[in-house]
Amino acid sequence: MTLDANDGILESVLQEYKILAEYERLQSEDLGGIYVTPSYENPFLWFGVIFVRSGMYKDGVFRFTITLSNRFPNDDAVPVVTFQSDVFHPMINPSDGVLNTSDAFTKWQSGDSRIWQLLKFLQFVLQNLDDHTLQSEHVANSDAYRLLVENRAEFQLRVEQCVDESQQKLYDLPAQPDRFYICFDRFNPDVHGPVLASMKENKSAEVTTPPSSGLSWVRKGFYQPLSK
């Protein structure tokens, strides 16, 4: 094996270690309501689900992916956040579901920029839209921005529609199956009831990232993830 080949393998291993370190760091951050896991097939693709707890999009359950650049984190390309269902939001492109993150990340800075910061930004724009001052250059959906400014009632109606749609799609399976895709079962009292009772008895803390193994489900009408 040539020296160049050895260098390439070492670089690949170091890169995978850095990606894993990014994922491990999520465990210690306050990301309540967000589930994230890297794809089993592709470490540069992460699956995510956010359960929105407040604001206009409250009770929305939105699936998204995070796509890392091939040289992550050693270049300045910001990871791409793409929603898997329609989210009527001024900063989310209606044609491809991509969130405009340039408001918070003009470029990715290795060692300073973190995936958890990107997720906190995603959480903020969904739960605190009224607190966010939008600049015209950051608007990805001009119709949503126009209604937000000019017709608040109609904007709220459109948001409620996408929230309802997100709940209906919660249990959908992926078009291309992946072992680490985040799936939720419908609440089954016979299967999940005893586990839920045990969690209440032990006052278990809510898990914000998927466990390595166990049970995950969502109770109808509550739209809160429960895991054991």
PDB file of C-alpha atoms in Angstrom:
ATOM      1  CA  MET A   1       0.000   0.000   0.000  1.00  0.00           C
ATOM      2  CA  THR A   2       1.393   3.385  -0.974  1.00  0.00           C
ATOM      3  CA  LEU A   3       2.020   6.274   1.382  1.00  0.00           C
ATOM      4  CA  ASP A   4      -0.685   8.299  -0.368  1.00  0.00           C
ATOM      5  CA  ALA A   5      -3.217   5.512   0.235  1.00  0.00           C
ATOM      6  CA  ASN A   6      -2.302   5.371   3.924  1.00  0.00           C
ATOM      7  CA  ASP A   7      -2.709   9.126   4.190  1.00  0.00           C
ATOM      8  CA  GLY A   8      -6.129   8.884   2.543  1.00  0.00           C
ATOM      9  CA  ILE A   9      -7.301   6.188   4.951  1.00  0.00           C
ATOM     10  CA  LEU A  10      -6.060   8.164   7.944  1.00  0.00           C
ATOM     11  CA  GLU A  11      -7.798  11.310   6.721  1.00  0.00           C
ATOM     12  CA  SER A  12     -11.037   9.378   6.227  1.00  0.00           C
ATOM     13  CA  VAL A  13     -10.851   7.885   9.727  1.00  0.00           C
ATOM     14  CA  LEU A  14     -10.170  11.292  11.276  1.00  0.00           C
ATOM     15  CA  GLN A  15     -13.083  12.797   9.383  1.00  0.00           C
ATOM     16  CA  GLU A  16     -15.461  10.080  10.578  1.00  0.00           C
ATOM     17  CA  TYR A  17     -14.219  10.629  14.128  1.00  0.00           C
ATOM     18  CA  LYS A  18     -14.982  14.354  13.867  1.00  0.00           C
ATOM     19  CA  ILE A  19     -18.482  13.610  12.567  1.00  0.00           C
ATOM     20  CA  LEU A  20     -19.074  11.160  15.404  1.00  0.00           C
ATOM     21  CA  ALA A  21     -17.813  13.758  17.882  1.00  0.00           C
ATOM     22  CA  GLU A  22     -20.373  16.229  16.516  1.00  0.00           C
ATOM     23  CA  TYR A  23     -23.123  13.693  17.084  1.00  0.00           C
ATOM     24  CA  GLU A  24     -21.913  12.794  20.568  1.00  0.00           C
ATOM     25  CA  ARG A  25     -21.904  16.470  21.522  1.00  0.00           C
ATOM     26  CA  LEU A  26     -25.633  16.703  20.834  1.00  0.00           C
ATOM     27  CA  GLN A  27     -26.219  14.514  23.880  1.00  0.00           C
ATOM     28  CA  SER A  28     -25.121  17.281  26.251  1.00  0.00           C
ATOM     29  CA  GLU A  29     -26.974  20.176  24.630  1.00  0.00           C
ATOM     30  CA  ASP A  30     -30.475  21.456  25.374  1.00  0.00           C
ATOM     31  CA  LEU A  31     -32.300  20.284  22.255  1.00  0.00           C
ATOM     32  CA  GLY A  32     -35.623  19.324  23.766  1.00  0.00           C
ATOM     33  CA  GLY A  33     -38.063  18.087  21.143  1.00  0.00           C
ATOM     34  CA  ILE A  34     -35.423  17.273  18.515  1.00  0.00           C
ATOM     35  CA  TYR A  35     -34.387  13.755  17.482  1.00  0.00           C
ATOM     36  CA  VAL A  36     -31.306  13.411  15.257  1.00  0.00           C
ATOM     37  CA  THR A  37     -29.282  10.443  14.043  1.00  0.00           C
ATOM     38  CA  PRO A  38     -26.765   9.897  11.218  1.00  0.00           C
ATOM     39  CA  SER A  39     -27.745   7.570   8.410  1.00  0.00           C
ATOM     40  CA  TYR A  40     -26.530   3.977   8.666  1.00  0.00           C
ATOM     41  CA  GLU A  41     -25.537   4.059   4.994  1.00  0.00           C
ATOM     42  CA  ASN A  42     -24.034   7.548   4.772  1.00  0.00           C
ATOM     43  CA  PRO A  43     -22.369   9.479   7.633  1.00  0.00           C
ATOM     44  CA  PHE A  44     -22.792  12.703   5.668  1.00  0.00           C
ATOM     45  CA  LEU A  45     -26.589  12.386   5.806  1.00  0.00           C
ATOM     46  CA  TRP A  46     -28.412  12.856   9.110  1.00  0.00           C
ATOM     47  CA  PHE A  47     -32.102  12.260   9.795  1.00  0.00           C
ATOM     48  CA  GLY A  48     -33.996  14.546  12.121  1.00  0.00           C
ATOM     49  CA  VAL A  49     -37.455  15.177  13.578  1.00  0.00           C
ATOM     50  CA  ILE A  50     -38.500  18.273  15.490  1.00  0.00           C
ATOM     51  CA  PHE A  51     -41.551  18.343  17.760  1.00  0.00           C
ATOM     52  CA  VAL A  52     -42.401  22.043  17.948  1.00  0.00           C
ATOM     53  CA  ARG A  53     -43.411  23.004  21.479  1.00  0.00           C
ATOM     54  CA  SER A  54     -44.366  26.664  21.194  1.00  0.00           C
ATOM     55  CA  GLY A  55     -45.105  29.484  18.784  1.00  0.00           C
ATOM     56  CA  MET A  56     -47.143  29.501  15.593  1.00  0.00           C
ATOM     57  CA  TYR A  57     -45.934  26.035  14.589  1.00  0.00           C
ATOM     58  CA  LYS A  58     -46.730  24.426  17.951  1.00  0.00           C
ATOM     59  CA  ASP A  59     -47.601  20.704  17.689  1.00  0.00           C
ATOM     60  CA  GLY A  60     -45.944  20.494  14.291  1.00  0.00           C
ATOM     61  CA  VAL A  61     -43.841  17.350  13.820  1.00  0.00           C
ATOM     62  CA  PHE A  62     -41.459  18.084  10.995  1.00  0.00           C
ATOM     63  CA  ARG A  63     -38.970  15.643   9.513  1.00  0.00           C
ATOM     64  CA  PHE A  64     -35.776  17.018   8.038  1.00  0.00           C
ATOM     65  CA  THR A  65     -32.348  15.935   6.878  1.00  0.00           C
ATOM     66  CA  ILE A  66     -28.943  17.495   7.407  1.00  0.00           C
ATOM     67  CA  THR A  67     -26.492  17.008   4.549  1.00  0.00           C
ATOM     68  CA  LEU A  68     -22.817  17.525   5.339  1.00  0.00           C
ATOM     69  CA  SER A  69     -20.254  18.461   2.709  1.00  0.00           C
ATOM     70  CA  ASN A  70     -17.817  15.772   1.583  1.00  0.00           C
ATOM     71  CA  ARG A  71     -14.999  17.554   3.402  1.00  0.00           C
ATOM     72  CA  PHE A  72     -16.947  18.375   6.581  1.00  0.00           C
ATOM     73  CA  PRO A  73     -15.878  19.974   8.848  1.00  0.00           C
ATOM     74  CA  ASN A  74     -12.755  21.059   6.999  1.00  0.00           C
ATOM     75  CA  ASP A  75     -14.335  23.470   4.564  1.00  0.00           C
ATOM     76  CA  ASP A  76     -16.648  26.462   4.941  1.00  0.00           C
ATOM     77  CA  ALA A  77     -19.742  24.856   3.398  1.00  0.00           C
ATOM     78  CA  VAL A  78     -22.659  25.108   5.812  1.00  0.00           C
ATOM     79  CA  PRO A  79     -24.594  21.820   6.262  1.00  0.00           C
ATOM     80  CA  VAL A  80     -27.868  21.870   4.348  1.00  0.00           C
ATOM     81  CA  VAL A  81     -31.109  21.478   6.321  1.00  0.00           C
ATOM     82  CA  THR A  82     -33.928  20.130   4.145  1.00  0.00           C
ATOM     83  CA  PHE A  83     -37.475  19.547   5.360  1.00  0.00           C
ATOM     84  CA  GLN A  84     -39.192  16.415   4.099  1.00  0.00           C
ATOM     85  CA  SER A  85     -42.699  17.886   4.081  1.00  0.00           C
ATOM     86  CA  ASP A  86     -44.133  21.289   3.243  1.00  0.00           C
ATOM     87  CA  VAL A  87     -43.425  23.896   5.916  1.00  0.00           C
ATOM     88  CA  PHE A  88     -44.994  27.262   5.181  1.00  0.00           C
ATOM     89  CA  HIS A  89     -42.270  29.526   6.522  1.00  0.00           C
ATOM     90  CA  PRO A  90     -40.556  32.647   5.133  1.00  0.00           C
ATOM     91  CA  MET A  91     -37.104  31.059   5.486  1.00  0.00           C
ATOM     92  CA  ILE A  92     -37.928  27.660   3.972  1.00  0.00           C
ATOM     93  CA  ASN A  93     -37.855  27.284   0.198  1.00  0.00           C
ATOM     94  CA  PRO A  94     -41.216  25.826  -0.924  1.00  0.00           C
ATOM     95  CA  SER A  95     -39.709  24.116  -3.982  1.00  0.00           C
ATOM     96  CA  ASP A  96     -37.027  22.031  -2.265  1.00  0.00           C
ATOM     97  CA  GLY A  97     -37.667  22.419   1.491  1.00  0.00           C
ATOM     98  CA  VAL A  98     -34.224  23.928   2.181  1.00  0.00           C
ATOM     99  CA  LEU A  99     -33.922  26.209   5.206  1.00  0.00           C
ATOM    100  CA  ASN A 100     -32.024  29.441   4.580  1.00  0.00           C
ATOM    101  CA  THR A 101     -29.395  29.418   7.329  1.00  0.00           C
ATOM    102  CA  SER A 102     -27.330  32.354   6.068  1.00  0.00           C
ATOM    103  CA  ASP A 103     -28.814  34.584   8.757  1.00  0.00           C
ATOM    104  CA  ALA A 104     -26.864  32.633  11.384  1.00  0.00           C
ATOM    105  CA  PHE A 105     -24.124  30.948   9.349  1.00  0.00           C
ATOM    106  CA  THR A 106     -22.460  32.908   6.561  1.00  0.00           C
ATOM    107  CA  LYS A 107     -19.867  30.122   6.408  1.00  0.00           C
ATOM    108  CA  TRP A 108     -18.900  27.080   8.452  1.00  0.00           C
ATOM    109  CA  GLN A 109     -15.914  27.589  10.726  1.00  0.00           C
ATOM    110  CA  SER A 110     -14.232  24.351  11.747  1.00  0.00           C
ATOM    111  CA  GLY A 111     -13.793  24.196  15.508  1.00  0.00           C
ATOM    112  CA  ASP A 112     -16.261  27.018  16.150  1.00  0.00           C
ATOM    113  CA  SER A 113     -19.404  26.090  14.227  1.00  0.00           C
ATOM    114  CA  ARG A 114     -21.344  23.106  15.571  1.00  0.00           C
ATOM    115  CA  ILE A 115     -24.276  20.995  14.418  1.00  0.00           C
ATOM    116  CA  TRP A 116     -26.066  21.619  17.722  1.00  0.00           C
ATOM    117  CA  GLN A 117     -25.920  25.353  16.993  1.00  0.00           C
ATOM    118  CA  LEU A 118     -27.517  24.711  13.613  1.00  0.00           C
ATOM    119  CA  LEU A 119     -30.276  22.724  15.315  1.00  0.00           C
ATOM    120  CA  LYS A 120     -30.843  25.484  17.867  1.00  0.00           C
ATOM    121  CA  PHE A 121     -31.252  27.915  14.978  1.00  0.00           C
ATOM    122  CA  LEU A 122     -33.764  25.574  13.318  1.00  0.00           C
ATOM    123  CA  GLN A 123     -35.641  25.344  16.609  1.00  0.00           C
ATOM    124  CA  PHE A 124     -35.607  29.117  17.044  1.00  0.00           C
ATOM    125  CA  VAL A 125     -37.023  29.975  13.601  1.00  0.00           C
ATOM    126  CA  LEU A 126     -39.935  27.564  14.147  1.00  0.00           C
ATOM    127  CA  GLN A 127     -40.726  28.432  17.769  1.00  0.00           C
ATOM    128  CA  ASN A 128     -39.826  32.133  17.858  1.00  0.00           C
ATOM    129  CA  LEU A 129     -40.770  33.536  14.480  1.00  0.00           C
ATOM    130  CA  ASP A 130     -42.179  36.700  16.040  1.00  0.00           C
ATOM    131  CA  ASP A 131     -38.854  37.347  17.765  1.00  0.00           C
ATOM    132  CA  HIS A 132     -36.859  36.973  14.564  1.00  0.00           C
ATOM    133  CA  THR A 133     -36.169  40.071  12.465  1.00  0.00           C
ATOM    134  CA  LEU A 134     -36.198  38.845   8.882  1.00  0.00           C
ATOM    135  CA  GLN A 135     -33.952  40.474   6.315  1.00  0.00           C
ATOM    136  CA  SER A 136     -35.131  40.430   2.702  1.00  0.00           C
ATOM    137  CA  GLU A 137     -32.017  38.545   1.570  1.00  0.00           C
ATOM    138  CA  HIS A 138     -32.870  35.696   3.943  1.00  0.00           C
ATOM    139  CA  VAL A 139     -36.427  35.218   2.668  1.00  0.00           C
ATOM    140  CA  ALA A 140     -36.804  31.898   0.823  1.00  0.00           C
ATOM    141  CA  ASN A 141     -40.614  31.946   0.503  1.00  0.00           C
ATOM    142  CA  SER A 142     -41.857  35.334  -0.663  1.00  0.00           C
ATOM    143  CA  ASP A 143     -45.544  34.349  -0.396  1.00  0.00           C
ATOM    144  CA  ALA A 144     -45.113  33.331   3.246  1.00  0.00           C
ATOM    145  CA  TYR A 145     -43.249  36.541   4.030  1.00  0.00           C
ATOM    146  CA  ARG A 146     -45.879  38.691   2.320  1.00  0.00           C
ATOM    147  CA  LEU A 147     -48.729  37.050   4.246  1.00  0.00           C
ATOM    148  CA  LEU A 148     -46.819  37.286   7.522  1.00  0.00           C
ATOM    149  CA  VAL A 149     -46.487  41.036   7.041  1.00  0.00           C
ATOM    150  CA  GLU A 150     -49.774  41.865   5.318  1.00  0.00           C
ATOM    151  CA  ASN A 151     -52.320  39.206   6.302  1.00  0.00           C
ATOM    152  CA  ARG A 152     -51.530  37.575   9.609  1.00  0.00           C
ATOM    153  CA  ALA A 153     -54.781  35.578   9.764  1.00  0.00           C
ATOM    154  CA  GLU A 154     -54.186  33.958   6.386  1.00  0.00           C
ATOM    155  CA  PHE A 155     -50.573  33.229   7.293  1.00  0.00           C
ATOM    156  CA  GLN A 156     -51.666  31.521  10.508  1.00  0.00           C
ATOM    157  CA  LEU A 157     -54.204  29.446   8.566  1.00  0.00           C
ATOM    158  CA  ARG A 158     -51.524  28.246   6.158  1.00  0.00           C
ATOM    159  CA  VAL A 159     -49.253  27.366   9.084  1.00  0.00           C
ATOM    160  CA  GLU A 160     -52.019  25.382  10.771  1.00  0.00           C
ATOM    161  CA  GLN A 161     -52.537  23.445   7.557  1.00  0.00           C
ATOM    162  CA  CYS A 162     -48.896  22.400   7.354  1.00  0.00           C
ATOM    163  CA  VAL A 163     -48.911  21.506  11.080  1.00  0.00           C
ATOM    164  CA  ASP A 164     -51.936  19.237  10.538  1.00  0.00           C
ATOM    165  CA  GLU A 165     -50.270  17.654   7.512  1.00  0.00           C
ATOM    166  CA  SER A 166     -47.082  17.010   9.486  1.00  0.00           C
ATOM    167  CA  GLN A 167     -49.028  15.110  12.148  1.00  0.00           C
ATOM    168  CA  GLN A 168     -50.703  12.955   9.529  1.00  0.00           C
ATOM    169  CA  LYS A 169     -47.306  12.009   8.059  1.00  0.00           C
ATOM    170  CA  LEU A 170     -45.633  11.214  11.365  1.00  0.00           C
ATOM    171  CA  TYR A 171     -45.834   7.442  10.896  1.00  0.00           C
ATOM    172  CA  ASP A 172     -44.850   7.396   7.193  1.00  0.00           C
ATOM    173  CA  LEU A 173     -41.950   5.145   6.267  1.00  0.00           C
ATOM    174  CA  PRO A 174     -39.005   6.501   4.240  1.00  0.00           C
ATOM    175  CA  ALA A 175     -38.996   6.190   0.463  1.00  0.00           C
ATOM    176  CA  GLN A 176     -35.504   4.662   0.721  1.00  0.00           C
ATOM    177  CA  PRO A 177     -35.243   2.554   3.908  1.00  0.00           C
ATOM    178  CA  ASP A 178     -32.297   3.168   6.203  1.00  0.00           C
ATOM    179  CA  ARG A 179     -31.580   1.193   9.365  1.00  0.00           C
ATOM    180  CA  PHE A 180     -31.188   4.400  11.387  1.00  0.00           C
ATOM    181  CA  TYR A 181     -34.200   6.252   9.969  1.00  0.00           C
ATOM    182  CA  ILE A 182     -36.259   7.636  12.850  1.00  0.00           C
ATOM    183  CA  CYS A 183     -39.577   5.784  13.003  1.00  0.00           C
ATOM    184  CA  PHE A 184     -42.438   6.101  15.479  1.00  0.00           C
ATOM    185  CA  ASP A 185     -45.156   3.574  16.259  1.00  0.00           C
ATOM    186  CA  ARG A 186     -48.739   4.447  17.061  1.00  0.00           C
ATOM    187  CA  PHE A 187     -49.391   4.149  20.768  1.00  0.00           C
ATOM    188  CA  ASN A 188     -50.469   0.618  21.657  1.00  0.00           C
ATOM    189  CA  PRO A 189     -51.664   0.292  25.286  1.00  0.00           C
ATOM    190  CA  ASP A 190     -50.812  -3.414  25.411  1.00  0.00           C
ATOM    191  CA  VAL A 191     -47.237  -2.900  24.196  1.00  0.00           C
ATOM    192  CA  HIS A 192     -46.357   0.598  25.365  1.00  0.00           C
ATOM    193  CA  GLY A 193     -48.652   1.007  28.362  1.00  0.00           C
ATOM    194  CA  PRO A 194     -46.459  -0.868  30.874  1.00  0.00           C
ATOM    195  CA  VAL A 195     -43.366   0.989  29.662  1.00  0.00           C
ATOM    196  CA  LEU A 196     -45.124   4.354  30.000  1.00  0.00           C
ATOM    197  CA  ALA A 197     -46.220   3.464  33.527  1.00  0.00           C
ATOM    198  CA  SER A 198     -42.642   2.512  34.398  1.00  0.00           C
ATOM    199  CA  MET A 199     -41.356   5.796  33.016  1.00  0.00           C
ATOM    200  CA  LYS A 200     -43.846   7.762  35.102  1.00  0.00           C
ATOM    201  CA  GLU A 201     -42.965   5.804  38.206  1.00  0.00           C
ATOM    202  CA  ASN A 202     -39.250   6.402  37.717  1.00  0.00           C
ATOM    203  CA  LYS A 203     -39.792   9.997  36.553  1.00  0.00           C
ATOM    204  CA  SER A 204     -37.480   9.340  33.646  1.00  0.00           C
ATOM    205  CA  ALA A 205     -36.110  12.393  31.873  1.00  0.00           C
ATOM    206  CA  GLU A 206     -37.212  12.966  28.299  1.00  0.00           C
ATOM    207  CA  VAL A 207     -34.748  11.681  25.734  1.00  0.00           C
ATOM    208  CA  THR A 208     -33.930  14.197  22.970  1.00  0.00           C
ATOM    209  CA  THR A 209     -31.895  11.850  20.797  1.00  0.00           C
ATOM    210  CA  PRO A 210     -32.768   8.310  19.735  1.00  0.00           C
ATOM    211  CA  PRO A 211     -31.610   5.516  22.052  1.00  0.00           C
ATOM    212  CA  SER A 212     -29.386   2.796  20.646  1.00  0.00           C
ATOM    213  CA  SER A 213     -32.250   0.375  21.175  1.00  0.00           C
ATOM    214  CA  GLY A 214     -35.687   0.480  22.722  1.00  0.00           C
ATOM    215  CA  LEU A 215     -39.191   1.699  22.073  1.00  0.00           C
ATOM    216  CA  SER A 216     -40.315   4.989  20.539  1.00  0.00           C
ATOM    217  CA  TRP A 217     -43.903   5.976  20.029  1.00  0.00           C
ATOM    218  CA  VAL A 218     -46.226   8.968  19.921  1.00  0.00           C
ATOM    219  CA  ARG A 219     -49.575   9.193  21.679  1.00  0.00           C
ATOM    220  CA  LYS A 220     -52.337  10.442  19.434  1.00  0.00           C
ATOM    221  CA  GLY A 221     -53.425  13.981  20.257  1.00  0.00           C
ATOM    222  CA  PHE A 222     -50.280  14.729  22.282  1.00  0.00           C
ATOM    223  CA  TYR A 223     -47.557  14.679  19.621  1.00  0.00           C
ATOM    224  CA  GLN A 224     -44.769  14.223  22.123  1.00  0.00           C
ATOM    225  CA  PRO A 225     -42.136  11.550  21.525  1.00  0.00           C
ATOM    226  CA  LEU A 226     -41.852   8.911  24.221  1.00  0.00           C
ATOM    227  CA  SER A 227     -38.893   6.563  24.320  1.00  0.00           C
ATOM    228  CA  LYS A 228     -37.676   3.779  26.518  1.00  0.00           C
TER     229      LYS A 228
END
